[in-house]
């Protein structure tokens, strides 16, 4: 997957997607949630850089 | 004095009850007195089940009096992280809104199995709210303090489970581990901890956090206890689709054999790369000590450790966010301030990120399984450092400065992400506090990891409580 640009506007993303989920967030909450998304995105970097073949299936979980 | 028995391993307590040195009631009463004296400061427990404990203890004493053969953990006091259902009590999972909620109708599967093994339930234990954290700094139930140094955290999210065992406030406890929540508090408090293979113990009747990475397992003061508890609790459960069958042979027997005969040529390798880069010298030091003590002659690298950790981070954020979405929307103000914004952020992640993480997890898992072509057991530190101070915001590690609360599991996440069984073995560091070493085995081989932990314990190298 493509990595995000450093200056990606997470606050705008939060405002759009929060409305989609039915959250009503004030400006402070938007800022805090955007900070958390920056942290998640930073930790997701190795994953986003992984170039997966379309033959790679999701790892199975249950063996029942 | 019955209080003298409180610091003994569970297997010794069971022996003492079976041979009449002490009654189960005396041990339960001594445990409850110790909790009353110590837990005001420690905050390991959120609820006590005193009446139930005494009734369960009396039942064991009657069985002994009648000459019955007692089950393997008869009369041994234990407690469970407050995400396990206890009949008649609300299941909190570290939150507080559920305090007024409906009580659980039945015990969780593992609580039922502990009871069948003769154990005596003392109560429910503190945790990071929703199991999302590594420090058990809980706004509603207080910060669980580290029994070794009360200016430090106990680790999390099963902090109460580790602190109670370390302080002698129960013989063993149950916790859960999604990203390190058994291994991190074991490391910080100096207890032994078992995170089984994914599905190795039933999660039936426990509050989920991340369904496809959640594991449950025991904490104890000896490796032998972990084996006995695992043997007593393992086995399929219709309430948990992931649950595996019990091992064909008891792991306690394998551990005892290893203590007298050694590991029989098992290949042991220390993990390098990621596990060195993110570990302080004292953490690398204990891993090296353990590897040498187990006869390791090789070092290998899990090259996809960073990917495996990243996979865990994204699956956790997204899955837990979705799980708490309604709660976040309707009761945000009543949720834990320390992690509600992280949960909310996770619920907003693009679905494609989660799908990508689930596919990348296959790559990471295959890479991890390949390591077992070269070795039977892998060795790595459980935490980058000793227990952090209460309120610590940052970790300064060799590979960089990172926020403490989401990063304490840097060395545990790559392993649970792919479901491998791990025994956390506490080791002393030069400054006196412990750091646990992860002894990691292939799926379903808890017996090997427990045997190695038992052997290590018998050498006298492991951390010992004063």
JSON list of N, CA and C in Angstrom, two decimals, chain B residues 353-406:
[
{"chain": "B", "resi": 353, "resn": "UNK", "atom": "N", "xyz": [-6.90, -0.84, 5.40]},
{"chain": "B", "resi": 353, "resn": "UNK", "atom": "CA", "xyz": [-5.73, -1.04, 6.26]},
{"chain": "B", "resi": 353, "resn": "UNK", "atom": "C", "xyz": [-5.86, -2.36, 7.02]},
{"chain": "B", "resi": 354, "resn": "UNK", "atom": "N", "xyz": [-7.06, -2.62, 7.54]},
{"chain": "B", "resi": 354, "resn": "UNK", "atom": "CA", "xyz": [-7.27, -3.86, 8.29]},
{"chain": "B", "resi": 354, "resn": "UNK", "atom": "C", "xyz": [-7.12, -5.08, 7.38]},
{"chain": "B", "resi": 355, "resn": "UNK", "atom": "N", "xyz": [-7.70, -5.00, 6.18]},
{"chain": "B", "resi": 355, "resn": "UNK", "atom": "CA", "xyz": [-7.59, -6.12, 5.24]},
{"chain": "B", "resi": 355, "resn": "UNK", "atom": "C", "xyz": [-6.12, -6.36, 4.88]},
{"chain": "B", "resi": 356, "resn": "UNK", "atom": "N", "xyz": [-5.40, -5.28, 4.66]},
{"chain": "B", "resi": 356, "resn": "UNK", "atom": "CA", "xyz": [-3.98, -5.39, 4.33]},
{"chain": "B", "resi": 356, "resn": "UNK", "atom": "C", "xyz": [-3.20, -6.02, 5.49]},
{"chain": "B", "resi": 357, "resn": "UNK", "atom": "N", "xyz": [-3.55, -5.61, 6.71]},
{"chain": "B", "resi": 357, "resn": "UNK", "atom": "CA", "xyz": [-2.87, -6.17, 7.89]},
{"chain": "B", "resi": 357, "resn": "UNK", "atom": "C", "xyz": [-3.16, -7.66, 8.02]},
{"chain": "B", "resi": 358, "resn": "UNK", "atom": "N", "xyz": [-4.38, -8.07, 7.74]},
{"chain": "B", "resi": 358, "resn": "UNK", "atom": "CA", "xyz": [-4.71, -9.49, 7.85]},
{"chain": "B", "resi": 358, "resn": "UNK", "atom": "C", "xyz": [-3.94, -10.31, 6.82]},
{"chain": "B", "resi": 359, "resn": "UNK", "atom": "N", "xyz": [-3.72, -9.75, 5.65]},
{"chain": "B", "resi": 359, "resn": "UNK", "atom": "CA", "xyz": [-2.94, -10.48, 4.63]},
{"chain": "B", "resi": 359, "resn": "UNK", "atom": "C", "xyz": [-1.46, -10.47, 4.98]},
{"chain": "B", "resi": 360, "resn": "UNK", "atom": "N", "xyz": [-0.97, -9.32, 5.45]},
{"chain": "B", "resi": 360, "resn": "UNK", "atom": "CA", "xyz": [0.46, -9.24, 5.82]},
{"chain": "B", "resi": 360, "resn": "UNK", "atom": "C", "xyz": [0.75, -10.17, 7.01]},
{"chain": "B", "resi": 361, "resn": "UNK", "atom": "N", "xyz": [-0.26, -10.40, 7.81]},
{"chain": "B", "resi": 361, "resn": "UNK", "atom": "CA", "xyz": [-0.07, -11.29, 8.96]},
{"chain": "B", "resi": 361, "resn": "UNK", "atom": "C", "xyz": [0.32, -12.70, 8.48]},
{"chain": "B", "resi": 362, "resn": "UNK", "atom": "N", "xyz": [-0.20, -13.10, 7.35]},
{"chain": "B", "resi": 362, "resn": "UNK", "atom": "CA", "xyz": [0.18, -14.42, 6.83]},
{"chain": "B", "resi": 362, "resn": "UNK", "atom": "C", "xyz": [1.68, -14.46, 6.52]},
{"chain": "B", "resi": 363, "resn": "UNK", "atom": "N", "xyz": [2.19, -13.38, 5.91]},
{"chain": "B", "resi": 363, "resn": "UNK", "atom": "CA", "xyz": [3.62, -13.32, 5.59]},
{"chain": "B", "resi": 363, "resn": "UNK", "atom": "C", "xyz": [4.45, -13.41, 6.88]},
{"chain": "B", "resi": 364, "resn": "UNK", "atom": "N", "xyz": [4.01, -12.62, 7.87]},
{"chain": "B", "resi": 364, "resn": "UNK", "atom": "CA", "xyz": [4.75, -12.60, 9.14]},
{"chain": "B", "resi": 364, "resn": "UNK", "atom": "C", "xyz": [4.69, -13.96, 9.82]},
{"chain": "B", "resi": 365, "resn": "UNK", "atom": "N", "xyz": [3.52, -14.59, 9.78]},
{"chain": "B", "resi": 365, "resn": "UNK", "atom": "CA", "xyz": [3.38, -15.88, 10.44]},
{"chain": "B", "resi": 365, "resn": "UNK", "atom": "C", "xyz": [4.25, -16.94, 9.77]},
{"chain": "B", "resi": 366, "resn": "UNK", "atom": "N", "xyz": [4.26, -16.93, 8.43]},
{"chain": "B", "resi": 366, "resn": "UNK", "atom": "CA", "xyz": [5.08, -17.93, 7.74]},
{"chain": "B", "resi": 366, "resn": "UNK", "atom": "C", "xyz": [6.56, -17.72, 8.04]},
{"chain": "B", "resi": 367, "resn": "UNK", "atom": "N", "xyz": [6.96, -16.45, 8.11]},
{"chain": "B", "resi": 367, "resn": "UNK", "atom": "CA", "xyz": [8.37, -16.16, 8.43]},
{"chain": "B", "resi": 367, "resn": "UNK", "atom": "C", "xyz": [8.70, -16.64, 9.84]},
{"chain": "B", "resi": 368, "resn": "UNK", "atom": "N", "xyz": [7.76, -16.44, 10.76]},
{"chain": "B", "resi": 368, "resn": "UNK", "atom": "CA", "xyz": [8.00, -16.88, 12.14]},
{"chain": "B", "resi": 368, "resn": "UNK", "atom": "C", "xyz": [8.09, -18.40, 12.21]},
{"chain": "B", "resi": 369, "resn": "UNK", "atom": "N", "xyz": [7.19, -19.09, 11.53]},
{"chain": "B", "resi": 369, "resn": "UNK", "atom": "CA", "xyz": [7.20, -20.56, 11.59]},
{"chain": "B", "resi": 369, "resn": "UNK", "atom": "C", "xyz": [8.47, -21.13, 10.98]},
{"chain": "B", "resi": 370, "resn": "UNK", "atom": "N", "xyz": [9.02, -20.44, 9.99]},
{"chain": "B", "resi": 370, "resn": "UNK", "atom": "CA", "xyz": [10.26, -20.89, 9.34]},
{"chain": "B", "resi": 370, "resn": "UNK", "atom": "C", "xyz": [11.44, -20.91, 10.33]},
{"chain": "B", "resi": 371, "resn": "UNK", "atom": "N", "xyz": [11.38, -20.03, 11.32]},
{"chain": "B", "resi": 371, "resn": "UNK", "atom": "CA", "xyz": [12.47, -19.99, 12.31]},
{"chain": "B", "resi": 371, "resn": "UNK", "atom": "C", "xyz": [12.61, -21.33, 13.02]},
{"chain": "B", "resi": 372, "resn": "UNK", "atom": "N", "xyz": [11.51, -22.07, 13.12]},
{"chain": "B", "resi": 372, "resn": "UNK", "atom": "CA", "xyz": [11.57, -23.35, 13.86]},
{"chain": "B", "resi": 372, "resn": "UNK", "atom": "C", "xyz": [12.20, -24.47, 13.03]},
{"chain": "B", "resi": 373, "resn": "UNK", "atom": "N", "xyz": [12.58, -24.17, 11.80]},
{"chain": "B", "resi": 373, "resn": "UNK", "atom": "CA", "xyz": [13.41, -25.14, 11.06]},
{"chain": "B", "resi": 373, "resn": "UNK", "atom": "C", "xyz": [14.84, -25.12, 11.61]},
{"chain": "B", "resi": 374, "resn": "UNK", "atom": "N", "xyz": [15.21, -23.98, 12.21]},
{"chain": "B", "resi": 374, "resn": "UNK", "atom": "CA", "xyz": [16.58, -23.84, 12.74]},
{"chain": "B", "resi": 374, "resn": "UNK", "atom": "C", "xyz": [16.67, -24.05, 14.24]},
{"chain": "B", "resi": 375, "resn": "UNK", "atom": "N", "xyz": [15.57, -23.84, 14.94]},
{"chain": "B", "resi": 375, "resn": "UNK", "atom": "CA", "xyz": [15.61, -23.91, 16.41]},
{"chain": "B", "resi": 375, "resn": "UNK", "atom": "C", "xyz": [14.28, -24.41, 16.94]},
{"chain": "B", "resi": 376, "resn": "UNK", "atom": "N", "xyz": [14.33, -25.01, 18.15]},
{"chain": "B", "resi": 376, "resn": "UNK", "atom": "CA", "xyz": [13.10, -25.46, 18.80]},
{"chain": "B", "resi": 376, "resn": "UNK", "atom": "C", "xyz": [12.55, -24.40, 19.75]},
{"chain": "B", "resi": 377, "resn": "UNK", "atom": "N", "xyz": [13.46, -23.60, 20.29]},
{"chain": "B", "resi": 377, "resn": "UNK", "atom": "CA", "xyz": [13.07, -22.54, 21.22]},
{"chain": "B", "resi": 377, "resn": "UNK", "atom": "C", "xyz": [13.79, -21.25, 20.86]},
{"chain": "B", "resi": 378, "resn": "UNK", "atom": "N", "xyz": [13.06, -20.15, 20.95]},
{"chain": "B", "resi": 378, "resn": "UNK", "atom": "CA", "xyz": [13.63, -18.83, 20.65]},
{"chain": "B", "resi": 378, "resn": "UNK", "atom": "C", "xyz": [13.62, -18.00, 21.93]},
{"chain": "B", "resi": 379, "resn": "UNK", "atom": "N", "xyz": [14.65, -17.19, 22.08]},
{"chain": "B", "resi": 379, "resn": "UNK", "atom": "CA", "xyz": [14.83, -16.41, 23.32]},
{"chain": "B", "resi": 379, "resn": "UNK", "atom": "C", "xyz": [14.87, -14.93, 22.99]},
{"chain": "B", "resi": 380, "resn": "UNK", "atom": "N", "xyz": [14.07, -14.14, 23.72]},
{"chain": "B", "resi": 380, "resn": "UNK", "atom": "CA", "xyz": [14.09, -12.68, 23.54]},
{"chain": "B", "resi": 380, "resn": "UNK", "atom": "C", "xyz": [13.62, -12.02, 24.83]},
{"chain": "B", "resi": 381, "resn": "UNK", "atom": "N", "xyz": [14.04, -10.78, 25.09]},
{"chain": "B", "resi": 381, "resn": "UNK", "atom": "CA", "xyz": [13.50, -10.09, 26.27]},
{"chain": "B", "resi": 381, "resn": "UNK", "atom": "C", "xyz": [12.01, -9.83, 26.10]},
{"chain": "B", "resi": 382, "resn": "UNK", "atom": "N", "xyz": [11.29, -9.74, 27.24]},
{"chain": "B", "resi": 382, "resn": "UNK", "atom": "CA", "xyz": [9.84, -9.46, 27.16]},
{"chain": "B", "resi": 382, "resn": "UNK", "atom": "C", "xyz": [9.56, -7.96, 27.13]},
{"chain": "B", "resi": 383, "resn": "UNK", "atom": "N", "xyz": [10.40, -7.19, 27.80]},
{"chain": "B", "resi": 383, "resn": "UNK", "atom": "CA", "xyz": [10.23, -5.73, 27.78]},
{"chain": "B", "resi": 383, "resn": "UNK", "atom": "C", "xyz": [11.56, -5.07, 27.47]},
{"chain": "B", "resi": 384, "resn": "UNK", "atom": "N", "xyz": [11.52, -3.86, 26.92]},
{"chain": "B", "resi": 384, "resn": "UNK", "atom": "CA", "xyz": [12.78, -3.18, 26.58]},
{"chain": "B", "resi": 384, "resn": "UNK", "atom": "C", "xyz": [13.57, -2.77, 27.80]},
{"chain": "B", "resi": 385, "resn": "UNK", "atom": "N", "xyz": [12.91, -2.70, 28.98]},
{"chain": "B", "resi": 385, "resn": "UNK", "atom": "CA", "xyz": [13.55, -2.13, 30.17]},
{"chain": "B", "resi": 385, "resn": "UNK", "atom": "C", "xyz": [12.83, -2.67, 31.40]},
{"chain": "B", "resi": 386, "resn": "UNK", "atom": "N", "xyz": [13.33, -2.28, 32.59]},
{"chain": "B", "resi": 386, "resn": "UNK", "atom": "CA", "xyz": [12.63, -2.63, 33.83]},
{"chain": "B", "resi": 386, "resn": "UNK", "atom": "C", "xyz": [11.37, -1.79, 33.95]},
{"chain": "B", "resi": 387, "resn": "UNK", "atom": "N", "xyz": [10.58, -2.05, 34.99]},
{"chain": "B", "resi": 387, "resn": "UNK", "atom": "CA", "xyz": [9.30, -1.35, 35.19]},
{"chain": "B", "resi": 387, "resn": "UNK", "atom": "C", "xyz": [9.49, 0.16, 35.14]},
{"chain": "B", "resi": 388, "resn": "UNK", "atom": "N", "xyz": [8.61, 0.82, 34.41]},
{"chain": "B", "resi": 388, "resn": "UNK", "atom": "CA", "xyz": [8.69, 2.28, 34.28]},
{"chain": "B", "resi": 388, "resn": "UNK", "atom": "C", "xyz": [8.03, 2.94, 35.49]},
{"chain": "B", "resi": 389, "resn": "UNK", "atom": "N", "xyz": [8.36, 4.22, 35.68]},
{"chain": "B", "resi": 389, "resn": "UNK", "atom": "CA", "xyz": [7.76, 4.98, 36.78]},
{"chain": "B", "resi": 389, "resn": "UNK", "atom": "C", "xyz": [6.29, 5.26, 36.48]},
{"chain": "B", "resi": 390, "resn": "UNK", "atom": "N", "xyz": [5.48, 5.35, 37.52]},
{"chain": "B", "resi": 390, "resn": "UNK", "atom": "CA", "xyz": [4.08, 5.75, 37.33]},
{"chain": "B", "resi": 390, "resn": "UNK", "atom": "C", "xyz": [4.08, 7.12, 36.64]},
{"chain": "B", "resi": 391, "resn": "UNK", "atom": "N", "xyz": [3.28, 7.25, 35.61]},
{"chain": "B", "resi": 391, "resn": "UNK", "atom": "CA", "xyz": [3.16, 8.52, 34.89]},
{"chain": "B", "resi": 391, "resn": "UNK", "atom": "C", "xyz": [4.19, 8.74, 33.80]},
{"chain": "B", "resi": 392, "resn": "UNK", "atom": "N", "xyz": [5.12, 7.81, 33.62]},
{"chain": "B", "resi": 392, "resn": "UNK", "atom": "CA", "xyz": [6.17, 7.99, 32.59]},
{"chain": "B", "resi": 392, "resn": "UNK", "atom": "C", "xyz": [5.52, 8.14, 31.21]},
{"chain": "B", "resi": 393, "resn": "UNK", "atom": "N", "xyz": [5.99, 9.10, 30.44]},
{"chain": "B", "resi": 393, "resn": "UNK", "atom": "CA", "xyz": [5.40, 9.37, 29.13]},
{"chain": "B", "resi": 393, "resn": "UNK", "atom": "C", "xyz": [6.25, 8.85, 27.97]},
{"chain": "B", "resi": 394, "resn": "UNK", "atom": "N", "xyz": [7.57, 8.74, 28.20]},
{"chain": "B", "resi": 394, "resn": "UNK", "atom": "CA", "xyz": [8.48, 8.40, 27.10]},
{"chain": "B", "resi": 394, "resn": "UNK", "atom": "C", "xyz": [9.44, 7.29, 27.50]},
{"chain": "B", "resi": 395, "resn": "UNK", "atom": "N", "xyz": [9.85, 6.52, 26.50]},
{"chain": "B", "resi": 395, "resn": "UNK", "atom": "CA", "xyz": [10.92, 5.54, 26.68]},
{"chain": "B", "resi": 395, "resn": "UNK", "atom": "C", "xyz": [12.07, 5.97, 25.78]},
{"chain": "B", "resi": 396, "resn": "UNK", "atom": "N", "xyz": [13.27, 6.05, 26.35]},
{"chain": "B", "resi": 396, "resn": "UNK", "atom": "CA", "xyz": [14.46, 6.32, 25.54]},
{"chain": "B", "resi": 396, "resn": "UNK", "atom": "C", "xyz": [15.18, 5.00, 25.30]},
{"chain": "B", "resi": 397, "resn": "UNK", "atom": "N", "xyz": [15.04, 4.47, 24.12]},
{"chain": "B", "resi": 397, "resn": "UNK", "atom": "CA", "xyz": [15.58, 3.15, 23.79]},
{"chain": "B", "resi": 397, "resn": "UNK", "atom": "C", "xyz": [16.69, 3.28, 22.74]},
{"chain": "B", "resi": 398, "resn": "UNK", "atom": "N", "xyz": [17.52, 2.25, 22.59]},
{"chain": "B", "resi": 398, "resn": "UNK", "atom": "CA", "xyz": [18.63, 2.36, 21.65]},
{"chain": "B", "resi": 398, "resn": "UNK", "atom": "C", "xyz": [18.20, 2.77, 20.24]},
{"chain": "B", "resi": 399, "resn": "UNK", "atom": "N", "xyz": [17.03, 2.31, 19.80]},
{"chain": "B", "resi": 399, "resn": "UNK", "atom": "CA", "xyz": [16.61, 2.63, 18.42]},
{"chain": "B", "resi": 399, "resn": "UNK", "atom": "C", "xyz": [15.81, 3.94, 18.32]},
{"chain": "B", "resi": 400, "resn": "UNK", "atom": "N", "xyz": [15.55, 4.58, 19.47]},
{"chain": "B", "resi": 400, "resn": "UNK", "atom": "CA", "xyz": [14.85, 5.85, 19.40]},
{"chain": "B", "resi": 400, "resn": "UNK", "atom": "C", "xyz": [14.00, 6.13, 20.62]},
{"chain": "B", "resi": 401, "resn": "UNK", "atom": "N", "xyz": [13.49, 7.37, 20.68]},
{"chain": "B", "resi": 401, "resn": "UNK", "atom": "CA", "xyz": [12.62, 7.81, 21.77]},
{"chain": "B", "resi": 401, "resn": "UNK", "atom": "C", "xyz": [11.18, 7.60, 21.32]},
{"chain": "B", "resi": 402, "resn": "UNK", "atom": "N", "xyz": [10.42, 6.85, 22.14]},
{"chain": "B", "resi": 402, "resn": "UNK", "atom": "CA", "xyz": [9.05, 6.50, 21.73]},
{"chain": "B", "resi": 402, "resn": "UNK", "atom": "C", "xyz": [8.09, 6.76, 22.90]},
{"chain": "B", "resi": 403, "resn": "UNK", "atom": "N", "xyz": [6.82, 7.04, 22.61]},
{"chain": "B", "resi": 403, "resn": "UNK", "atom": "CA", "xyz": [5.84, 7.22, 23.70]},
{"chain": "B", "resi": 403, "resn": "UNK", "atom": "C", "xyz": [5.71, 5.92, 24.48]},
{"chain": "B", "resi": 404, "resn": "UNK", "atom": "N", "xyz": [5.74, 6.03, 25.81]},
{"chain": "B", "resi": 404, "resn": "UNK", "atom": "CA", "xyz": [5.84, 4.83, 26.65]},
{"chain": "B", "resi": 404, "resn": "UNK", "atom": "C", "xyz": [4.62, 3.92, 26.52]},
{"chain": "B", "resi": 405, "resn": "UNK", "atom": "N", "xyz": [3.43, 4.47, 26.73]},
{"chain": "B", "resi": 405, "resn": "UNK", "atom": "CA", "xyz": [2.26, 3.59, 26.91]},
{"chain": "B", "resi": 405, "resn": "UNK", "atom": "C", "xyz": [1.99, 2.68, 25.71]},
{"chain": "B", "resi": 406, "resn": "UNK", "atom": "N", "xyz": [2.08, 3.17, 24.48]},
{"chain": "B", "resi": 406, "resn": "UNK", "atom": "CA", "xyz": [1.84, 2.24, 23.36]},
{"chain": "B", "resi": 406, "resn": "UNK", "atom": "C", "xyz": [3.06, 1.40, 22.98]}
]
